[in-house]
PDB file of C-alpha atoms in Angstrom:
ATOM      1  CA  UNK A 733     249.565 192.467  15.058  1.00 81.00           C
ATOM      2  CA  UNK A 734     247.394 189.842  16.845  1.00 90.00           C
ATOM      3  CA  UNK A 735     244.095 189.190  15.057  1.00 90.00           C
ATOM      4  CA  UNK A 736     243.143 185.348  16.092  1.00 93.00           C
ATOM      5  CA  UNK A 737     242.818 183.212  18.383  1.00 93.00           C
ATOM      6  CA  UNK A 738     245.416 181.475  16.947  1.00 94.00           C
ATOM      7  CA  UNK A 739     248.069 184.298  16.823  1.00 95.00           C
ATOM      8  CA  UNK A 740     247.242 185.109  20.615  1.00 96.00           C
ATOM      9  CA  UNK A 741     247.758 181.330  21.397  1.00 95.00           C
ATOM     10  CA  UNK A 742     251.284 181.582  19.011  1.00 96.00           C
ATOM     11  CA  UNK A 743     252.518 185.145  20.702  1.00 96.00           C
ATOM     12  CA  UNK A 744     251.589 184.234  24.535  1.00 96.00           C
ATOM     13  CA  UNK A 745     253.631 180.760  24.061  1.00 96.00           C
ATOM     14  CA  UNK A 746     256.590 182.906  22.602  1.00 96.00           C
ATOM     15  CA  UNK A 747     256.428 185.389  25.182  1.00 96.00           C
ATOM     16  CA  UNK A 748     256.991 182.534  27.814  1.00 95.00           C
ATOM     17  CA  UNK A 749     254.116 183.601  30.379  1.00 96.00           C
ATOM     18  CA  UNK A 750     253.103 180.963  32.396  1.00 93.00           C
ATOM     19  CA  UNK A 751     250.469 181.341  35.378  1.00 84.00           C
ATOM     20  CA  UNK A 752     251.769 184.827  37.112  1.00 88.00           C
ATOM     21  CA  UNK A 753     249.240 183.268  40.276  1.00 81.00           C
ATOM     22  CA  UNK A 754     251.775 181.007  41.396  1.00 76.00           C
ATOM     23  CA  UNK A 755     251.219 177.557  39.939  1.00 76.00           C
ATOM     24  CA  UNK A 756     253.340 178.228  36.590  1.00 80.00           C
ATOM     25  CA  UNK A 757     250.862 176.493  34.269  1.00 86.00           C
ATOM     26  CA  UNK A 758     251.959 177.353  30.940  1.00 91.00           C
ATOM     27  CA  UNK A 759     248.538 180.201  29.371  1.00 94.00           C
ATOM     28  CA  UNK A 760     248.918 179.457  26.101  1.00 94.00           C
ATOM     29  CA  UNK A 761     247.499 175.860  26.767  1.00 92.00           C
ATOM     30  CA  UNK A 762     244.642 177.138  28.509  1.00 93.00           C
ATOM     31  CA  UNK A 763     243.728 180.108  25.654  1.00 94.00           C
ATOM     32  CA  UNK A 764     244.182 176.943  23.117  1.00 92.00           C
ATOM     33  CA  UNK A 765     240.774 175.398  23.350  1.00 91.00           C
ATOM     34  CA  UNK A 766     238.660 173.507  20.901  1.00 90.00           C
ATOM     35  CA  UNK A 767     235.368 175.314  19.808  1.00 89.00           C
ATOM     36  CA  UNK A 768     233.131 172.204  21.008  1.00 91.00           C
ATOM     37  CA  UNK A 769     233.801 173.668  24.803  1.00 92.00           C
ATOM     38  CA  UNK A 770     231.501 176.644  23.815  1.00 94.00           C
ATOM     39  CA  UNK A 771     233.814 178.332  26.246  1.00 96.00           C
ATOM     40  CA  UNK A 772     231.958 182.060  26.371  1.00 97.00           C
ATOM     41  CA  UNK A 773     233.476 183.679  30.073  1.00 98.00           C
ATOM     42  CA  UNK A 774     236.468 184.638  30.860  1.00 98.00           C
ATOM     43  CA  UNK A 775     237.322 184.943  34.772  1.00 98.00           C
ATOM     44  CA  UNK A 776     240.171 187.082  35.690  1.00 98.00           C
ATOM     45  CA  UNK A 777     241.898 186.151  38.750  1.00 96.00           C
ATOM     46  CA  UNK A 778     242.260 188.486  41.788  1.00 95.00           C
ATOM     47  CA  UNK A 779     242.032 186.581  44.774  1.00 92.00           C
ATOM     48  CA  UNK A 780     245.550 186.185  45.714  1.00 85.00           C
ATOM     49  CA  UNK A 781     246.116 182.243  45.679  1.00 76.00           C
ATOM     50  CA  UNK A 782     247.877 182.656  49.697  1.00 82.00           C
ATOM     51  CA  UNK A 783     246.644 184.631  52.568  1.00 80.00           C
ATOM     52  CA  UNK A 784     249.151 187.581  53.436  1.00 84.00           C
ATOM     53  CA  UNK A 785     250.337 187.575  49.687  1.00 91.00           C
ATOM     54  CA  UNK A 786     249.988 191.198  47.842  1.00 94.00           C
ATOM     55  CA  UNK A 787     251.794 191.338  44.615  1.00 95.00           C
ATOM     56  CA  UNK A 788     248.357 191.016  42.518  1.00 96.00           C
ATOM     57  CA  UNK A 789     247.350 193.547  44.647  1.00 96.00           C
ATOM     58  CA  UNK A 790     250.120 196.035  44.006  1.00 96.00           C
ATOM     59  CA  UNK A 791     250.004 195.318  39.969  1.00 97.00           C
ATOM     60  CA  UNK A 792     246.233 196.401  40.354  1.00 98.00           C
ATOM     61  CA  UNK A 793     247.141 199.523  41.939  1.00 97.00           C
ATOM     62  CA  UNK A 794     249.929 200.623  39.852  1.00 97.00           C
ATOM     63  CA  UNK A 795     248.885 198.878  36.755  1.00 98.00           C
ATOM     64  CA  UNK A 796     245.115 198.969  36.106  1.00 98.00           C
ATOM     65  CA  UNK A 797     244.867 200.105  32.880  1.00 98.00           C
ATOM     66  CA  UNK A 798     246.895 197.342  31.646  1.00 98.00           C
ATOM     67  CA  UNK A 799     244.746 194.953  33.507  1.00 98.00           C
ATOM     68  CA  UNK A 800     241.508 196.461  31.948  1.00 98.00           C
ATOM     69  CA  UNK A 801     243.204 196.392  28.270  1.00 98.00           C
ATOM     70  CA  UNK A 802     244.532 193.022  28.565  1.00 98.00           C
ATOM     71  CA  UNK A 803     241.108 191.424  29.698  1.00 98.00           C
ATOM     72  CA  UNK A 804     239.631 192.741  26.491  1.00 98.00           C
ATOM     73  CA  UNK A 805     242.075 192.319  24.372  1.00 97.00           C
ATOM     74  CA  UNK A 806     241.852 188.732  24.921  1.00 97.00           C
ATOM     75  CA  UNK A 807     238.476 188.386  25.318  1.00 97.00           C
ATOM     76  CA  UNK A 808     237.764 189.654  22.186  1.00 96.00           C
ATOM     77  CA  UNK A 809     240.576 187.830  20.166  1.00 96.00           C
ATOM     78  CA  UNK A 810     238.969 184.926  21.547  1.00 96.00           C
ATOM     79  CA  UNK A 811     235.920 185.891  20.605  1.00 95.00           C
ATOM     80  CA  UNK A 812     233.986 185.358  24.421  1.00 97.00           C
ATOM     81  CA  UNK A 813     230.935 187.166  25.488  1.00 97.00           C
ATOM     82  CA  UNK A 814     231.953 188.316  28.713  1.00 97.00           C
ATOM     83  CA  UNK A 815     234.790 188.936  31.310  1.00 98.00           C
ATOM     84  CA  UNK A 816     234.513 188.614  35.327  1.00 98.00           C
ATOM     85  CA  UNK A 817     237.151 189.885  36.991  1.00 98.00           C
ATOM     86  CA  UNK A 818     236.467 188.457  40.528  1.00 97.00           C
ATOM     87  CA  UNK A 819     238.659 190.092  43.583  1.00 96.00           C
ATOM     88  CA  UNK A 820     238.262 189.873  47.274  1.00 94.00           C
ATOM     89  CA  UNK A 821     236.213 192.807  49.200  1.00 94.00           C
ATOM     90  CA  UNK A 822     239.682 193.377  51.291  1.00 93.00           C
ATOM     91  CA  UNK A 823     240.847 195.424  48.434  1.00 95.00           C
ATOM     92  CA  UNK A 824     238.374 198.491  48.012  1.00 96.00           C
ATOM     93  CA  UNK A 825     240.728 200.523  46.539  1.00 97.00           C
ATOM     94  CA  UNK A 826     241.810 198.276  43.490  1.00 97.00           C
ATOM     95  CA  UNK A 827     237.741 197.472  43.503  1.00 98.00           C
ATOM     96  CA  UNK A 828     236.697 200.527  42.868  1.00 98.00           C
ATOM     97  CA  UNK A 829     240.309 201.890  40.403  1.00 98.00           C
ATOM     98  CA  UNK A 830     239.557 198.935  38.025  1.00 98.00           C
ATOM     99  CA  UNK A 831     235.513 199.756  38.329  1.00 98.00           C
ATOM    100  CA  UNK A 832     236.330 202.920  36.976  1.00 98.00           C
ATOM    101  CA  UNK A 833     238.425 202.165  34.258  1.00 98.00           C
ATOM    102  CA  UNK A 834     236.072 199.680  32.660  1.00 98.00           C
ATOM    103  CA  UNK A 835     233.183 202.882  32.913  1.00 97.00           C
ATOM    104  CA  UNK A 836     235.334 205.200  31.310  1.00 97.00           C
ATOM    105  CA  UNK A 837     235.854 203.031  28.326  1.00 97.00           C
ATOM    106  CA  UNK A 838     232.508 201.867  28.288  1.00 97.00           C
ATOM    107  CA  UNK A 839     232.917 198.314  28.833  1.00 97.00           C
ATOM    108  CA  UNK A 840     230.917 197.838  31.117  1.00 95.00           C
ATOM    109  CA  UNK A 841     228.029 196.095  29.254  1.00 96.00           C
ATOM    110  CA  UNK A 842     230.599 192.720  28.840  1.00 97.00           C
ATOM    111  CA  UNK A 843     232.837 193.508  31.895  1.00 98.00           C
ATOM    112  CA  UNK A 844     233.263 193.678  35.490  1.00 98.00           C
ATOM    113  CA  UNK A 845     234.596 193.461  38.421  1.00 98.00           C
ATOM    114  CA  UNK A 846     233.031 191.297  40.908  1.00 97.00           C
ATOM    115  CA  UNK A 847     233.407 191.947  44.821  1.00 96.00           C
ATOM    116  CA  UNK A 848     234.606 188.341  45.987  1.00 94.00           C
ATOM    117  CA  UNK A 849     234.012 187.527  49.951  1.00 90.00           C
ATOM    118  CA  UNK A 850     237.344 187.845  52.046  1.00 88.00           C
ATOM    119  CA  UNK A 851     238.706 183.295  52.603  1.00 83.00           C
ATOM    120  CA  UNK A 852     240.629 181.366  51.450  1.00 83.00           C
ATOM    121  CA  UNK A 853     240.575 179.931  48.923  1.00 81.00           C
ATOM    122  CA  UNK A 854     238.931 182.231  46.394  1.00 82.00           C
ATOM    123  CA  UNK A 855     242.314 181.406  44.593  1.00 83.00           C
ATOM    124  CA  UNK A 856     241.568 178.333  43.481  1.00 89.00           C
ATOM    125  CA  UNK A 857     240.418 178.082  39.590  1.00 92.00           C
ATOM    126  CA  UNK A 858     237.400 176.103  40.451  1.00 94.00           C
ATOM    127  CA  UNK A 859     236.273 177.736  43.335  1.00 94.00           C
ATOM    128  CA  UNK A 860     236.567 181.042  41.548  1.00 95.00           C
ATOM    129  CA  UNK A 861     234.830 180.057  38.499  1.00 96.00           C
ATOM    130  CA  UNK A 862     231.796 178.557  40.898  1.00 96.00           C
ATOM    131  CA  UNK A 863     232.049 182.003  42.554  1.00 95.00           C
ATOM    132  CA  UNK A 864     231.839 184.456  39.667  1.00 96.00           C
ATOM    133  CA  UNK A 865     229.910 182.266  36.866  1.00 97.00           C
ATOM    134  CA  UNK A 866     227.569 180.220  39.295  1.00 96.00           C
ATOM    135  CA  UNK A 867     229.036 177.012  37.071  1.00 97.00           C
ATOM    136  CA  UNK A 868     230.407 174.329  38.047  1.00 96.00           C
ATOM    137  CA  UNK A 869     233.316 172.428  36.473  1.00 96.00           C
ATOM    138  CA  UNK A 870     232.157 168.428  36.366  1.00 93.00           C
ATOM    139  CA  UNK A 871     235.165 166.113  38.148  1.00 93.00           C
ATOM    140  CA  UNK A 872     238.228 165.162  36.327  1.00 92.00           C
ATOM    141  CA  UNK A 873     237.419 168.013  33.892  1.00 94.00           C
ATOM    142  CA  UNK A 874     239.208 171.630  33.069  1.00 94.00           C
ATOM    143  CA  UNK A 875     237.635 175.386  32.924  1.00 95.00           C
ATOM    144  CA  UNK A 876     236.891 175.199  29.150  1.00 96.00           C
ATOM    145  CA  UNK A 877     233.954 172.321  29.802  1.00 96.00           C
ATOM    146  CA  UNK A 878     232.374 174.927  32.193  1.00 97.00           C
ATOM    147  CA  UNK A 879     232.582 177.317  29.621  1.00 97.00           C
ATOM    148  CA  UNK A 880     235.009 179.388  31.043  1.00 97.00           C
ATOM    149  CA  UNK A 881     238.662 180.467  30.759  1.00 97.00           C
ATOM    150  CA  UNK A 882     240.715 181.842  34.032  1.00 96.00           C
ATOM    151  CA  UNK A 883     243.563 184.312  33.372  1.00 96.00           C
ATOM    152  CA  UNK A 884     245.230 185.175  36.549  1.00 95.00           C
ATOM    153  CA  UNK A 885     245.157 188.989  37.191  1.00 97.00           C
ATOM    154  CA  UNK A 886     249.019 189.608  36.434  1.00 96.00           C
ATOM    155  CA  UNK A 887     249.146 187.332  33.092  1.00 96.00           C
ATOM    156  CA  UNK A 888     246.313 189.564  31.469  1.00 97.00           C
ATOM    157  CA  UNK A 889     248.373 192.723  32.742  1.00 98.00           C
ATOM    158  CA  UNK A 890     251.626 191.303  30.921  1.00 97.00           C
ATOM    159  CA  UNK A 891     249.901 190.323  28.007  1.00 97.00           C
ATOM    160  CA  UNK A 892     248.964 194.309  27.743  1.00 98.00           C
ATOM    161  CA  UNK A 893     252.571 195.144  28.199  1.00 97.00           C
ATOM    162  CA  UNK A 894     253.768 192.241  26.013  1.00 97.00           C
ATOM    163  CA  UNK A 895     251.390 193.311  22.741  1.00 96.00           C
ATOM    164  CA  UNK A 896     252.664 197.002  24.021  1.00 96.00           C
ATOM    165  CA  UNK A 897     256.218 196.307  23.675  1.00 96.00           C
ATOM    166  CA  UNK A 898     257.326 192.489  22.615  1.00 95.00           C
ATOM    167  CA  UNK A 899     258.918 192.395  26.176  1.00 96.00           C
ATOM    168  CA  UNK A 900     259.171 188.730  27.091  1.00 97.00           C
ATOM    169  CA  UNK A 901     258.581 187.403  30.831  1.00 96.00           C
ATOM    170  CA  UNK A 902     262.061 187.998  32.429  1.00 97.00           C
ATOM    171  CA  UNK A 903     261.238 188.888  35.956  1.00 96.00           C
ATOM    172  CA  UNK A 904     257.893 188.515  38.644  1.00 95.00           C
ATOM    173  CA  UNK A 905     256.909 190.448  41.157  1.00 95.00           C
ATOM    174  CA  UNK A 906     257.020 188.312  45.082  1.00 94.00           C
ATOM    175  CA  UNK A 907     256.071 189.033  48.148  1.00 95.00           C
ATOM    176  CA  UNK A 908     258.847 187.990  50.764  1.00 94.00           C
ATOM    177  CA  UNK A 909     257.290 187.931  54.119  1.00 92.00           C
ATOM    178  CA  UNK A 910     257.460 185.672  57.378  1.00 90.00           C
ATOM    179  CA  UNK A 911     259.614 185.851  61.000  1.00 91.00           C
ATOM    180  CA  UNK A 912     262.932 185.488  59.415  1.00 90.00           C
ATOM    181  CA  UNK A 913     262.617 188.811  57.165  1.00 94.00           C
ATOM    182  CA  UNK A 914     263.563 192.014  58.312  1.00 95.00           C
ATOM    183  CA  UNK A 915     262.199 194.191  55.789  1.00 95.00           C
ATOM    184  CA  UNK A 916     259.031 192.368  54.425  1.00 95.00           C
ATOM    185  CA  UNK A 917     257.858 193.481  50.990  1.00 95.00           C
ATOM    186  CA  UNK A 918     257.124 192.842  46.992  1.00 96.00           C
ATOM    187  CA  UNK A 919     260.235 192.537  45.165  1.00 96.00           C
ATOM    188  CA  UNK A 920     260.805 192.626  41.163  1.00 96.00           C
ATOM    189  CA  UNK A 921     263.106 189.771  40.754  1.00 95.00           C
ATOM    190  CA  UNK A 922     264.619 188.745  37.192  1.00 96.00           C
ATOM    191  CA  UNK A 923     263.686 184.922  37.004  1.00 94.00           C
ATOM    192  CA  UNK A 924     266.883 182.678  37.948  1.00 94.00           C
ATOM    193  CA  UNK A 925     267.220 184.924  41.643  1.00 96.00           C
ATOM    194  CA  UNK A 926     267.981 182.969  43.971  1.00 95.00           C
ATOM    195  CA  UNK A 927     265.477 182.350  47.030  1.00 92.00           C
ATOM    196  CA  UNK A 928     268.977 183.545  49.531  1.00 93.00           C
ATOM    197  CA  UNK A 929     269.813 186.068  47.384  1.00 94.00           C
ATOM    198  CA  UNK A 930     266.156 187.479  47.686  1.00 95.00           C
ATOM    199  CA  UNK A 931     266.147 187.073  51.802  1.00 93.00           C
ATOM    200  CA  UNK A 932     269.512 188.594  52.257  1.00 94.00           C
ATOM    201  CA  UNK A 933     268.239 191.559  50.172  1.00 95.00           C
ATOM    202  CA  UNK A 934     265.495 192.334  52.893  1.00 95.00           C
ATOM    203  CA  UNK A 935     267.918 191.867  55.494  1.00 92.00           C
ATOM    204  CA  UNK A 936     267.483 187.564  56.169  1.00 82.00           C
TER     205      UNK A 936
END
């Protein structure tokens, strides 16, 4: 049972998730900072980090209520006023799926979902955060000294799944698109698949 900040930071480092966005920064570091950073927000991240990329976009369809859970399950082991979860307006449906989820379980007086204009690049952690919190973080600086912590979309899904069921990270979902694929899609690969082995499978 998770109960602290501390335990969260412990578990998520155990569980081996690093940034499900793409850039593979290790979350425990970023859910382990010091209370002088008054950090009070946490911004969920929806924007895809690539044009033409959709796996975020698939785990909000078929996964929402893990996304909802996981966003306040940390936010309230962390103790933070307030999540954003910020997503572009070319995704209606997952817009208005997660909308509903955080109505139905009344949550909706410390979370949202925030409609997020459709260009790159709403990815990026800075850009995001100046998007959805109005802050801005000062040069040479991190998220925490804007008050804010940024949880990609997927991470706060697994971290549902991984309090759920102690299932480490073993596999991420990837879209495999481009002139050279046959049969563009999202695959489920176990980490370690090799980049061929993935192209050949959708006929490279």
């Amino acid at each position: 049972v998770i109960t602290n900040a501390d335990e969260l930071y412990s578990a998520v480092r155990k569980s081996g998730l690093v940034g499900l966005g793409g850039a593979g920064f290790p979350v425990s570091i970023k859910l382990n900072f010091s209370p002088e950073k008054k950090v009070d927000t946490l911004v969920i991240n929806g924007a895809e980090c690539e044009p033409y990329l959709t796996a975020d976009y698939r785990e909000m369809m078929e996964f929402p209520e893990d996304i909802i859970e996981g966003t306040r399950f940390v936010m309230e082991t962390l103790g933070l006023r307030r999540s954003i979860i910020g997503i572009e307006g070319n995704k209606p449906a997952a817009i208005r799926r997660l909308d509903e989820i955080i109505r139905e379980r009344s949550l909706d007086d410390k979370m949202c979902v925030l409609k997020l204009g459709t260009s790159y690049p709403h990815g990026a952690e800075k850009v995001l955060i100046k998007a959805c919190t109005n802050r801005a973080v000062p040069v040479g600086k991190i998220p925490a000294d804007a008050g804010c912590v940024v949880l990609n979309i997927t991470s706060v899904s697994f971290i549902a799944k991984y309090v759920r069921t102690g299932m480490p990270l073993v596999s991420k979902r990837i879209t495999v698109d481009g002139s050279a694929i046959e049969n563009p899609k999202n695959v489920i690969a176990p980490l370690g698949t090799m980049i061929s082995a993935t192209a050949v499978f959708l006929g490279g």
